[in-house]
Amino acid sequence: MTRKCRVLQRAALWFRLALLLLSAVGYAAAAGRCSSVAFPSNRLYAACSDLPHHSSSIHWSYDSAAATLSFAFVAPPPQPKGWVAWAINPTADGMLGSQTLIAFHQPGGSMGVRTYNITAYAPITEGPIDFNASNLAAEHSGGVMRLYGKLKLPAGMTVVKQVWQVGSSVADGVPQKHDFQPDNLQSKGTLDLIKGAISSSGGSTTVKKNVHGVLNAVSWGIMLPIGAIIARYLKTFKSADPAWFYLHVTCQIVGYGVGVGGWATGLYLGSKSKGIQYTTHRSIGITLFCLGTLQVFALFLRPSKDHKYRFIWNIYHYLVGYTVIVLGIVNVFKGLAILGVDHKWTMGYVTAVAILGGIALFLEVVTWFVVLKRKADARSSSNGVQHPLSDA
Ligand SMILES: *[C@@H]1O[C@H](CO)[C@@H](O)[C@H](O)[C@H]1NC(C)=O
Ligand SMILES: *[C@@H]1O[C@H](CO)[C@@H](O)[C@H](O)[C@H]1NC(C)=O
């Protein structure tokens, strides 16, 4: 009884430590980059906002009387000879129609900014943009490029659709095509020049992607591992005998149900994503669904405890079960990479997996301890029975 109490107390302590760790991770991630960017003293901006992709930030002052926007866009180019770009798209959402400013090393070597009215997915050509641009300048130091400019906006345009981008190379004074990774495709959204708020790209697809991510991370990535931990470690305690089984089955069936929901949203997103295929993520997802379904149906075919095939069934059940857990966690990481989520979410999931791993390790040790002790007790008591007079 007292040992159980101590175990519970220790578990509570672990839990609190884990919470502390999680909040620390969250805090570090929330502290933000943009407030720590230093500019020369002649460049002061009233507001700044971290942007969700390319480790970039936007700094600005908006003069509503004159409708002018002074801004600095700061981002690390993927290569030292690359480029960084910031744009306002007055007509659409995304690259086409963007009134773009691009900073890069000019053919002479010094940093400069040029303007582009982007009308096609084709090599870009320099030209005038819809907004009168002045005070254009750029710097490249400490691994980041800073793009400065001042734009005259139409009166009343205080919420703009912004698009930002980075690229690795410039050829003959022409910035070359950027990558087509999720970060590159999602670096767009709105910027409220007055309130300072930004919204991320994509609207409803983004919401669906997040729903897909949360459902799958919770089910395949967290619930199924917890169910496995329950089965493996509660079983040791005789007092938990039928209870562990029902807990395990409940946890796995609920996890599987939520997981199927996540899987279905994944198929939907896959069918919507015409241009880009995430083949590995998709294949693992389909494999997971098949193995998970097999596991649920195999429950109904489970031979009774003393049946001669029960041993084989158990081996099958462990193999498929552990495969599902490993693939599930791998696929959550693949999904997080595809979503291009903020670092803190990936860290949050890493922490969750680490906590589950830590709990499993701890329980593994406890289990071995209990099992060995039980064996030792059994031996000494059987000694006592067999040789009651041996010590006399
Ligand atoms: C930008 O391109 C569009 C489409 O070709 C055109 O209608 C618009 O006038 C251009 N803007 C400028 C400033 O040249
Ligand atoms: C752009 O701004 C400059 C300086 O403010 C001004 O001289 C020029 O006339 C403006 N051009 C247009 C097309 O509004």
CSV table of C-alpha atoms and ligand atoms in Angstrom, one decimal:
chain,number,residue,atom,x,y,z
A,1,MET,CA,0.0,0.0,0.0
A,2,THR,CA,2.7,2.5,1.0
A,3,ARG,CA,4.8,1.5,-2.0
A,4,LYS,CA,1.8,2.2,-4.2
A,5,CYS,CA,1.5,5.6,-2.6
A,6,ARG,CA,5.1,6.4,-3.2
A,7,VAL,CA,4.8,5.4,-6.8
A,8,LEU,CA,1.8,7.6,-7.2
A,9,GLN,CA,3.6,10.5,-5.6
A,10,ARG,CA,6.6,10.0,-7.8
A,11,ALA,CA,4.3,9.9,-10.9
A,12,ALA,CA,2.7,13.2,-9.8
A,13,LEU,CA,6.1,14.8,-9.4
A,14,TRP,CA,7.1,13.6,-12.9
A,15,PHE,CA,3.9,15.0,-14.2
A,16,ARG,CA,4.6,18.4,-12.7
A,17,LEU,CA,8.2,18.4,-13.9
A,18,ALA,CA,6.9,17.6,-17.4
A,19,LEU,CA,4.4,20.5,-17.3
A,20,LEU,CA,7.2,22.9,-16.1
A,21,LEU,CA,9.3,21.7,-19.0
A,22,LEU,CA,6.5,22.2,-21.5
A,23,SER,CA,5.8,25.7,-20.3
A,24,ALA,CA,9.5,26.6,-20.5
A,25,VAL,CA,9.6,25.4,-24.0
A,26,GLY,CA,6.5,27.4,-24.9
A,27,TYR,CA,7.9,30.5,-23.2
A,28,ALA,CA,11.2,30.3,-25.0
A,29,ALA,CA,9.5,29.9,-28.4
A,30,ALA,CA,7.1,32.8,-27.7
A,31,ALA,CA,9.8,35.3,-26.7
A,32,GLY,CA,10.2,36.1,-30.3
A,33,ARG,CA,12.9,37.2,-32.7
A,34,CYS,CA,11.6,40.5,-34.0
A,35,SER,CA,12.1,42.4,-30.8
A,36,SER,CA,15.7,41.4,-30.7
A,37,VAL,CA,16.6,42.6,-34.2
A,38,ALA,CA,18.9,45.7,-33.9
A,39,PHE,CA,18.8,48.4,-36.6
A,40,PRO,CA,21.0,51.5,-37.2
A,41,SER,CA,19.7,54.4,-35.1
A,42,ASN,CA,18.2,56.2,-38.2
A,43,ARG,CA,15.9,53.3,-38.7
A,44,LEU,CA,13.2,53.0,-36.1
A,45,TYR,CA,10.0,51.1,-36.5
A,46,ALA,CA,6.9,51.4,-34.4
A,47,ALA,CA,5.9,47.7,-34.7
A,48,CYS,CA,7.3,44.4,-35.5
A,49,SER,CA,6.1,40.9,-36.0
A,50,ASP,CA,7.7,37.5,-36.3
A,51,LEU,CA,6.7,35.8,-39.5
A,52,PRO,CA,5.9,32.1,-39.3
A,53,HIS,CA,8.3,30.9,-42.0
A,54,HIS,CA,11.9,31.4,-43.0
A,55,SER,CA,12.9,32.7,-39.5
A,56,SER,CA,11.9,36.1,-40.8
A,57,SER,CA,10.4,39.2,-39.3
A,58,ILE,CA,8.7,42.4,-40.6
A,59,HIS,CA,9.2,45.8,-38.9
A,60,TRP,CA,7.2,48.8,-39.9
A,61,SER,CA,5.8,52.3,-39.2
A,62,TYR,CA,2.6,53.3,-40.9
A,63,ASP,CA,1.8,56.9,-41.4
A,64,SER,CA,-2.0,56.9,-41.8
A,65,ALA,CA,-2.2,60.6,-42.8
A,66,ALA,CA,0.2,60.1,-45.7
A,67,ALA,CA,-0.7,56.4,-46.2
A,68,THR,CA,3.0,55.5,-46.3
A,69,LEU,CA,4.5,52.4,-45.0
A,70,SER,CA,8.2,52.4,-44.0
A,71,PHE,CA,9.4,48.9,-43.4
A,72,ALA,CA,12.3,46.5,-42.9
A,73,PHE,CA,12.1,42.8,-43.8
A,74,VAL,CA,14.7,40.6,-42.2
A,75,ALA,CA,15.4,37.1,-43.2
A,76,PRO,CA,18.4,34.7,-43.6
A,77,PRO,CA,18.9,33.8,-47.3
A,78,PRO,CA,19.4,30.0,-47.7
A,79,GLN,CA,22.8,30.7,-49.4
A,80,PRO,CA,25.1,33.8,-49.0
A,81,LYS,CA,24.6,34.6,-52.7
A,82,GLY,CA,20.8,34.2,-52.4
A,83,TRP,CA,18.0,36.7,-52.1
A,84,VAL,CA,15.1,37.7,-49.8
A,85,ALA,CA,11.8,39.2,-50.9
A,86,TRP,CA,8.9,40.9,-49.4
A,87,ALA,CA,5.7,41.8,-51.3
A,88,ILE,CA,2.2,43.2,-51.0
A,89,ASN,CA,-0.3,41.5,-53.2
A,90,PRO,CA,-3.2,43.9,-53.7
A,91,THR,CA,-5.3,41.6,-55.8
A,92,ALA,CA,-4.9,37.9,-54.9
A,93,ASP,CA,-3.6,35.5,-52.3
A,94,GLY,CA,-0.1,34.2,-53.1
A,95,MET,CA,2.7,34.9,-55.6
A,96,LEU,CA,0.8,36.0,-58.7
A,97,GLY,CA,0.0,39.6,-58.6
A,98,SER,CA,2.6,40.3,-55.9
A,99,GLN,CA,4.2,43.8,-55.9
A,100,THR,CA,7.5,42.5,-54.9
A,101,LEU,CA,10.8,44.0,-53.5
A,102,ILE,CA,13.8,41.7,-53.7
A,103,ALA,CA,17.1,42.3,-52.0
A,104,PHE,CA,20.3,40.6,-53.3
A,105,HIS,CA,23.9,41.2,-54.2
A,106,GLN,CA,23.8,43.3,-57.4
A,107,PRO,CA,26.2,42.3,-60.3
A,108,GLY,CA,28.6,45.0,-58.9
A,109,GLY,CA,28.7,43.1,-55.5
A,110,SER,CA,26.9,45.6,-53.3
A,111,MET,CA,23.5,44.9,-51.8
A,112,GLY,CA,20.5,46.4,-53.6
A,113,VAL,CA,16.8,46.2,-53.9
A,114,ARG,CA,14.8,45.9,-57.1
A,115,THR,CA,11.1,45.8,-57.8
A,116,TYR,CA,9.0,43.2,-59.6
A,117,ASN,CA,5.4,43.1,-60.7
A,118,ILE,CA,5.0,39.3,-60.7
A,119,THR,CA,2.4,38.2,-63.2
A,120,ALA,CA,3.4,34.6,-64.1
A,121,TYR,CA,5.2,31.6,-62.8
A,122,ALA,CA,8.1,32.4,-65.0
A,123,PRO,CA,11.5,34.0,-64.8
A,124,ILE,CA,10.9,37.4,-63.3
A,125,THR,CA,11.7,40.7,-64.9
A,126,GLU,CA,12.4,44.0,-63.0
A,127,GLY,CA,9.8,46.7,-63.5
A,128,PRO,CA,7.7,49.3,-61.8
A,129,ILE,CA,5.2,48.2,-59.1
A,130,ASP,CA,1.7,49.5,-58.2
A,131,PHE,CA,3.0,51.3,-55.1
A,132,ASN,CA,5.4,54.1,-55.4
A,133,ALA,CA,8.6,52.7,-53.8
A,134,SER,CA,11.3,54.9,-52.3
A,135,ASN,CA,14.2,54.8,-49.8
A,136,LEU,CA,15.1,51.3,-51.0
A,137,ALA,CA,18.2,49.8,-49.4
A,138,ALA,CA,19.5,46.5,-48.3
A,139,GLU,CA,22.2,45.1,-46.0
A,140,HIS,CA,23.7,41.6,-45.6
A,141,SER,CA,25.4,40.9,-42.3
A,142,GLY,CA,25.4,38.3,-39.6
A,143,GLY,CA,23.8,35.7,-41.9
A,144,VAL,CA,20.7,37.8,-42.5
A,145,MET,CA,19.6,40.2,-45.2
A,146,ARG,CA,17.7,43.3,-44.3
A,147,LEU,CA,15.4,44.9,-46.9
A,148,TYR,CA,14.4,48.5,-46.3
A,149,GLY,CA,11.8,50.5,-48.2
A,150,LYS,CA,9.0,52.9,-48.1
A,151,LEU,CA,5.7,52.4,-50.0
A,152,LYS,CA,2.9,54.7,-50.8
A,153,LEU,CA,-0.3,52.8,-50.3
A,154,PRO,CA,-3.7,53.7,-51.5
A,155,ALA,CA,-5.5,55.6,-48.7
A,156,GLY,CA,-7.4,53.2,-46.4
A,157,MET,CA,-5.3,50.2,-47.2
A,158,THR,CA,-4.4,49.2,-43.7
A,159,VAL,CA,-4.7,45.5,-43.9
A,160,VAL,CA,-2.4,44.1,-46.6
A,161,LYS,CA,-1.8,40.7,-48.0
A,162,GLN,CA,1.8,40.1,-47.6
A,163,VAL,CA,4.0,37.5,-49.2
A,164,TRP,CA,7.6,36.8,-48.3
A,165,GLN,CA,10.2,34.5,-49.8
A,166,VAL,CA,13.8,33.5,-49.8
A,167,GLY,CA,15.9,31.9,-52.6
A,168,SER,CA,19.4,30.5,-52.9
A,169,SER,CA,20.8,32.0,-56.1
A,170,VAL,CA,20.9,35.0,-58.4
A,171,ALA,CA,22.2,34.7,-62.0
A,172,ASP,CA,23.1,37.8,-64.1
A,173,GLY,CA,21.2,40.1,-61.8
A,174,VAL,CA,18.1,37.9,-61.9
A,175,PRO,CA,16.9,36.2,-58.7
A,176,GLN,CA,16.4,32.5,-59.5
A,177,LYS,CA,13.4,30.3,-58.6
A,178,HIS,CA,12.9,29.5,-54.9
A,179,ASP,CA,12.4,26.0,-53.5
A,180,PHE,CA,8.9,24.6,-53.3
A,181,GLN,CA,9.0,23.3,-49.8
A,182,PRO,CA,6.0,23.9,-47.4
A,183,ASP,CA,7.8,26.8,-45.9
A,184,ASN,CA,8.1,28.4,-49.3
A,185,LEU,CA,4.5,27.8,-50.2
A,186,GLN,CA,3.0,29.0,-46.9
A,187,SER,CA,4.9,32.2,-46.4
A,188,LYS,CA,1.9,34.5,-47.0
A,189,GLY,CA,-0.9,36.0,-45.0
A,190,THR,CA,-2.3,39.2,-43.9
A,191,LEU,CA,-0.7,42.0,-42.0
A,192,ASP,CA,-2.7,44.6,-40.1
A,193,LEU,CA,-0.6,47.8,-40.2
A,194,ILE,CA,-2.6,49.5,-37.5
A,195,LYS,CA,-3.3,46.6,-35.1
A,196,GLY,CA,0.0,44.9,-35.8
A,197,ALA,CA,-1.7,41.5,-36.1
A,198,ILE,CA,-0.7,38.9,-38.7
A,199,SER,CA,-2.6,36.0,-39.9
A,200,SER,CA,-1.0,33.0,-41.5
A,201,SER,CA,-1.6,31.7,-44.9
A,202,GLY,CA,-4.1,29.5,-46.6
A,203,GLY,CA,-7.4,30.0,-44.8
A,204,SER,CA,-9.6,26.9,-44.7
A,205,THR,CA,-6.9,24.4,-45.9
A,206,THR,CA,-4.7,25.5,-43.1
A,207,VAL,CA,-7.4,24.8,-40.6
A,208,LYS,CA,-8.0,21.4,-42.1
A,209,LYS,CA,-4.3,20.6,-42.1
A,210,ASN,CA,-4.1,21.6,-38.4
A,211,VAL,CA,-7.2,19.5,-37.6
A,212,HIS,CA,-5.5,16.6,-39.5
A,213,GLY,CA,-2.3,17.1,-37.6
A,214,VAL,CA,-3.9,17.3,-34.1
A,215,LEU,CA,-6.1,14.3,-34.7
A,216,ASN,CA,-3.2,12.2,-35.8
A,217,ALA,CA,-0.7,13.4,-33.3
A,218,VAL,CA,-3.1,12.7,-30.5
A,219,SER,CA,-4.3,9.3,-31.8
A,220,TRP,CA,-1.4,7.5,-33.5
A,221,GLY,CA,1.2,9.6,-31.8
A,222,ILE,CA,0.0,9.7,-28.2
A,223,MET,CA,-3.0,7.5,-27.4
A,224,LEU,CA,-1.8,4.3,-29.0
A,225,PRO,CA,1.6,4.5,-27.2
A,226,ILE,CA,-0.2,5.1,-23.9
A,227,GLY,CA,-2.5,2.1,-24.6
A,228,ALA,CA,0.6,-0.1,-25.2
A,229,ILE,CA,2.2,1.2,-22.0
A,230,ILE,CA,-1.0,0.3,-20.1
A,231,ALA,CA,-1.0,-3.2,-21.5
A,232,ARG,CA,2.7,-3.9,-20.9
A,233,TYR,CA,3.1,-2.5,-17.4
A,234,LEU,CA,-0.3,-2.7,-15.6
A,235,LYS,CA,-0.4,-6.5,-16.4
A,236,THR,CA,2.4,-7.0,-13.9
A,237,PHE,CA,0.2,-6.0,-11.0
A,238,LYS,CA,-2.1,-9.0,-10.3
A,239,SER,CA,-4.7,-6.6,-8.7
A,240,ALA,CA,-5.1,-4.8,-12.0
A,241,ASP,CA,-5.9,-8.0,-13.9
A,242,PRO,CA,-9.0,-7.6,-15.9
A,243,ALA,CA,-8.9,-3.8,-15.6
A,244,TRP,CA,-5.7,-3.4,-17.7
A,245,PHE,CA,-7.2,-5.3,-20.5
A,246,TYR,CA,-10.3,-3.1,-20.7
A,247,LEU,CA,-8.3,0.0,-20.3
A,248,HIS,CA,-5.9,-1.1,-23.1
A,249,VAL,CA,-8.8,-2.1,-25.4
A,250,THR,CA,-10.7,1.2,-24.7
A,251,CYS,CA,-7.6,3.3,-25.2
A,252,GLN,CA,-6.7,1.6,-28.5
A,253,ILE,CA,-10.2,1.6,-29.9
A,254,VAL,CA,-10.7,5.3,-29.1
A,255,GLY,CA,-7.2,6.0,-30.4
A,256,TYR,CA,-8.0,4.1,-33.6
A,257,GLY,CA,-11.3,5.9,-34.0
A,258,VAL,CA,-9.7,9.3,-33.7
A,259,GLY,CA,-6.9,8.1,-35.9
A,260,VAL,CA,-9.3,7.0,-38.7
A,261,GLY,CA,-10.8,10.5,-38.6
A,262,GLY,CA,-7.3,12.0,-38.9
A,263,TRP,CA,-6.5,9.6,-41.7
A,264,ALA,CA,-9.6,10.5,-43.6
A,265,THR,CA,-8.8,14.2,-43.4
A,266,GLY,CA,-5.3,13.3,-44.7
A,267,LEU,CA,-6.8,11.5,-47.8
A,268,TYR,CA,-9.0,14.6,-48.4
A,269,LEU,CA,-6.0,16.9,-48.2
A,270,GLY,CA,-4.0,14.6,-50.4
A,271,SER,CA,-6.8,14.8,-53.1
A,272,LYS,CA,-6.8,18.6,-52.8
A,273,SER,CA,-3.0,18.9,-53.1
A,274,LYS,CA,-2.7,18.5,-56.9
A,275,GLY,CA,0.8,20.0,-57.3
A,276,ILE,CA,2.7,18.4,-54.4
A,277,GLN,CA,2.7,14.8,-53.3
A,278,TYR,CA,4.1,13.8,-49.9
A,279,THR,CA,4.6,10.2,-51.0
A,280,THR,CA,6.4,8.8,-47.9
A,281,HIS,CA,4.0,10.5,-45.5
A,282,ARG,CA,1.0,9.2,-47.5
A,283,SER,CA,2.4,5.6,-47.8
A,284,ILE,CA,3.1,5.4,-44.1
A,285,GLY,CA,-0.3,6.8,-43.4
A,286,ILE,CA,-2.0,4.1,-45.5
A,287,THR,CA,0.2,1.3,-44.0
A,288,LEU,CA,-0.8,2.6,-40.5
A,289,PHE,CA,-4.5,2.5,-41.3
A,290,CYS,CA,-4.2,-1.1,-42.6
A,291,LEU,CA,-2.2,-2.3,-39.7
A,292,GLY,CA,-4.4,-0.5,-37.2
A,293,THR,CA,-7.5,-2.0,-38.7
A,294,LEU,CA,-6.0,-5.5,-38.8
A,295,GLN,CA,-5.2,-5.1,-35.1
A,296,VAL,CA,-8.7,-4.1,-34.2
A,297,PHE,CA,-10.2,-7.1,-36.1
A,298,ALA,CA,-7.6,-9.5,-34.8
A,299,LEU,CA,-9.1,-8.8,-31.3
A,300,PHE,CA,-12.2,-10.7,-32.4
A,301,LEU,CA,-10.0,-13.7,-33.5
A,302,ARG,CA,-8.1,-13.9,-30.3
A,303,PRO,CA,-7.8,-17.5,-29.2
A,304,SER,CA,-8.5,-18.2,-25.5
A,305,LYS,CA,-5.7,-18.1,-23.0
A,306,ASP,CA,-4.8,-21.8,-23.1
A,307,HIS,CA,-5.3,-22.3,-26.8
A,308,LYS,CA,-2.2,-23.6,-28.7
A,309,TYR,CA,-2.3,-20.7,-31.2
A,310,ARG,CA,-2.5,-18.1,-28.5
A,311,PHE,CA,1.3,-17.8,-28.3
A,312,ILE,CA,1.5,-17.2,-32.0
A,313,TRP,CA,-1.4,-14.7,-31.8
A,314,ASN,CA,0.5,-12.9,-29.1
A,315,ILE,CA,3.7,-12.6,-31.2
A,316,TYR,CA,1.7,-11.3,-34.1
A,317,HIS,CA,-0.1,-8.8,-31.8
A,318,TYR,CA,3.1,-7.5,-30.4
A,319,LEU,CA,4.8,-7.2,-33.7
A,320,VAL,CA,2.0,-5.3,-35.4
A,321,GLY,CA,1.3,-3.2,-32.3
A,322,TYR,CA,4.9,-2.0,-31.9
A,323,THR,CA,5.2,-1.4,-35.7
A,324,VAL,CA,2.1,0.8,-35.5
A,325,ILE,CA,3.5,2.8,-32.6
A,326,VAL,CA,6.9,3.3,-34.3
A,327,LEU,CA,5.4,4.2,-37.7
A,328,GLY,CA,2.8,6.4,-36.0
A,329,ILE,CA,5.5,8.5,-34.2
A,330,VAL,CA,7.7,8.7,-37.4
A,331,ASN,CA,4.7,9.8,-39.4
A,332,VAL,CA,3.7,12.5,-36.9
A,333,PHE,CA,7.3,13.9,-37.3
A,334,LYS,CA,7.0,13.8,-41.1
A,335,GLY,CA,3.6,15.6,-40.8
A,336,LEU,CA,5.0,18.3,-38.6
A,337,ALA,CA,7.8,18.8,-41.1
A,338,ILE,CA,5.3,19.0,-44.0
A,339,LEU,CA,3.1,21.5,-42.1
A,340,GLY,CA,6.2,23.6,-41.4
A,341,VAL,CA,4.8,24.3,-38.0
A,342,ASP,CA,6.5,26.6,-35.5
A,343,HIS,CA,9.4,25.0,-33.8
A,344,LYS,CA,7.5,25.0,-30.5
A,345,TRP,CA,5.0,22.5,-31.7
A,346,THR,CA,7.6,20.1,-32.8
A,347,MET,CA,9.4,20.6,-29.5
A,348,GLY,CA,6.1,20.0,-27.7
A,349,TYR,CA,5.6,16.7,-29.5
A,350,VAL,CA,9.3,15.7,-28.9
A,351,THR,CA,8.6,16.4,-25.2
A,352,ALA,CA,5.5,14.4,-25.2
A,353,VAL,CA,7.3,11.4,-26.8
A,354,ALA,CA,10.2,11.8,-24.4
A,355,ILE,CA,7.8,11.9,-21.4
A,356,LEU,CA,6.1,8.7,-22.6
A,357,GLY,CA,9.5,7.1,-23.2
A,358,GLY,CA,10.6,8.1,-19.8
A,359,ILE,CA,7.5,6.7,-18.2
A,360,ALA,CA,7.9,3.5,-20.1
A,361,LEU,CA,11.6,3.2,-19.1
A,362,PHE,CA,10.7,3.9,-15.4
A,363,LEU,CA,7.9,1.3,-15.5
A,364,GLU,CA,10.1,-1.2,-17.2
A,365,VAL,CA,12.6,-0.9,-14.3
A,366,VAL,CA,9.8,-1.2,-11.8
A,367,THR,CA,8.3,-4.2,-13.6
A,368,TRP,CA,11.7,-6.0,-13.6
A,369,PHE,CA,12.1,-5.2,-10.0
A,370,VAL,CA,8.6,-6.5,-9.1
A,371,VAL,CA,9.0,-9.7,-11.2
A,372,LEU,CA,12.5,-10.5,-9.8
A,373,LYS,CA,11.3,-9.9,-6.3
A,374,ARG,CA,8.2,-12.1,-6.9
A,375,LYS,CA,10.5,-14.8,-8.1
A,376,ALA,CA,12.8,-14.5,-5.1
A,377,ASP,CA,9.8,-14.5,-2.7
A,378,ALA,CA,8.5,-17.6,-4.4
A,379,ARG,CA,11.8,-19.3,-4.2
A,380,SER,CA,12.3,-18.6,-0.5
A,381,SER,CA,8.8,-19.6,0.4
A,382,SER,CA,9.0,-22.8,-1.5
A,383,ASN,CA,12.3,-23.5,0.2
A,384,GLY,CA,10.5,-23.0,3.5
A,385,VAL,CA,7.9,-25.6,2.5
A,386,GLN,CA,10.2,-28.1,1.1
A,387,HIS,CA,12.8,-28.1,3.8
A,388,PRO,CA,11.1,-27.1,7.0
A,389,LEU,CA,13.7,-28.6,9.2
A,390,SER,CA,16.8,-27.9,7.1
A,391,ASP,CA,18.0,-25.1,9.3
A,392,ALA,CA,17.4,-26.9,12.5
B,1,LIG,C1,1.4,44.7,-63.2
B,1,LIG,O1,1.0,43.7,-64.0
B,1,LIG,C2,-0.5,43.7,-64.2
B,1,LIG,C3,-0.8,42.5,-65.1
B,1,LIG,O2,-0.1,42.5,-66.3
B,1,LIG,C4,-0.9,45.0,-64.8
B,1,LIG,O3,-2.3,45.1,-65.0
B,1,LIG,C5,-0.4,46.2,-64.0
B,1,LIG,O4,-0.7,47.4,-64.5
B,1,LIG,C6,1.1,46.1,-63.7
B,1,LIG,N1,1.5,47.1,-62.8
B,1,LIG,C7,2.4,48.0,-63.0
B,1,LIG,C8,2.7,49.0,-62.0
B,1,LIG,O5,3.1,47.9,-64.1
B,2,LIG,C1,6.8,58.7,-56.2
B,2,LIG,O1,7.3,59.4,-55.1
B,2,LIG,C2,8.3,60.4,-55.4
B,2,LIG,C3,8.8,61.0,-54.1
B,2,LIG,O2,7.9,61.0,-53.1
B,2,LIG,C4,7.6,61.5,-56.3
B,2,LIG,O3,8.5,62.4,-56.7
B,2,LIG,C5,7.0,60.8,-57.5
B,2,LIG,O4,6.3,61.7,-58.3
B,2,LIG,C6,6.1,59.7,-57.2
B,2,LIG,N1,5.7,58.9,-58.4
B,2,LIG,C7,4.4,58.6,-58.6
B,2,LIG,C8,4.2,57.8,-59.9
B,2,LIG,O5,3.5,58.8,-57.8
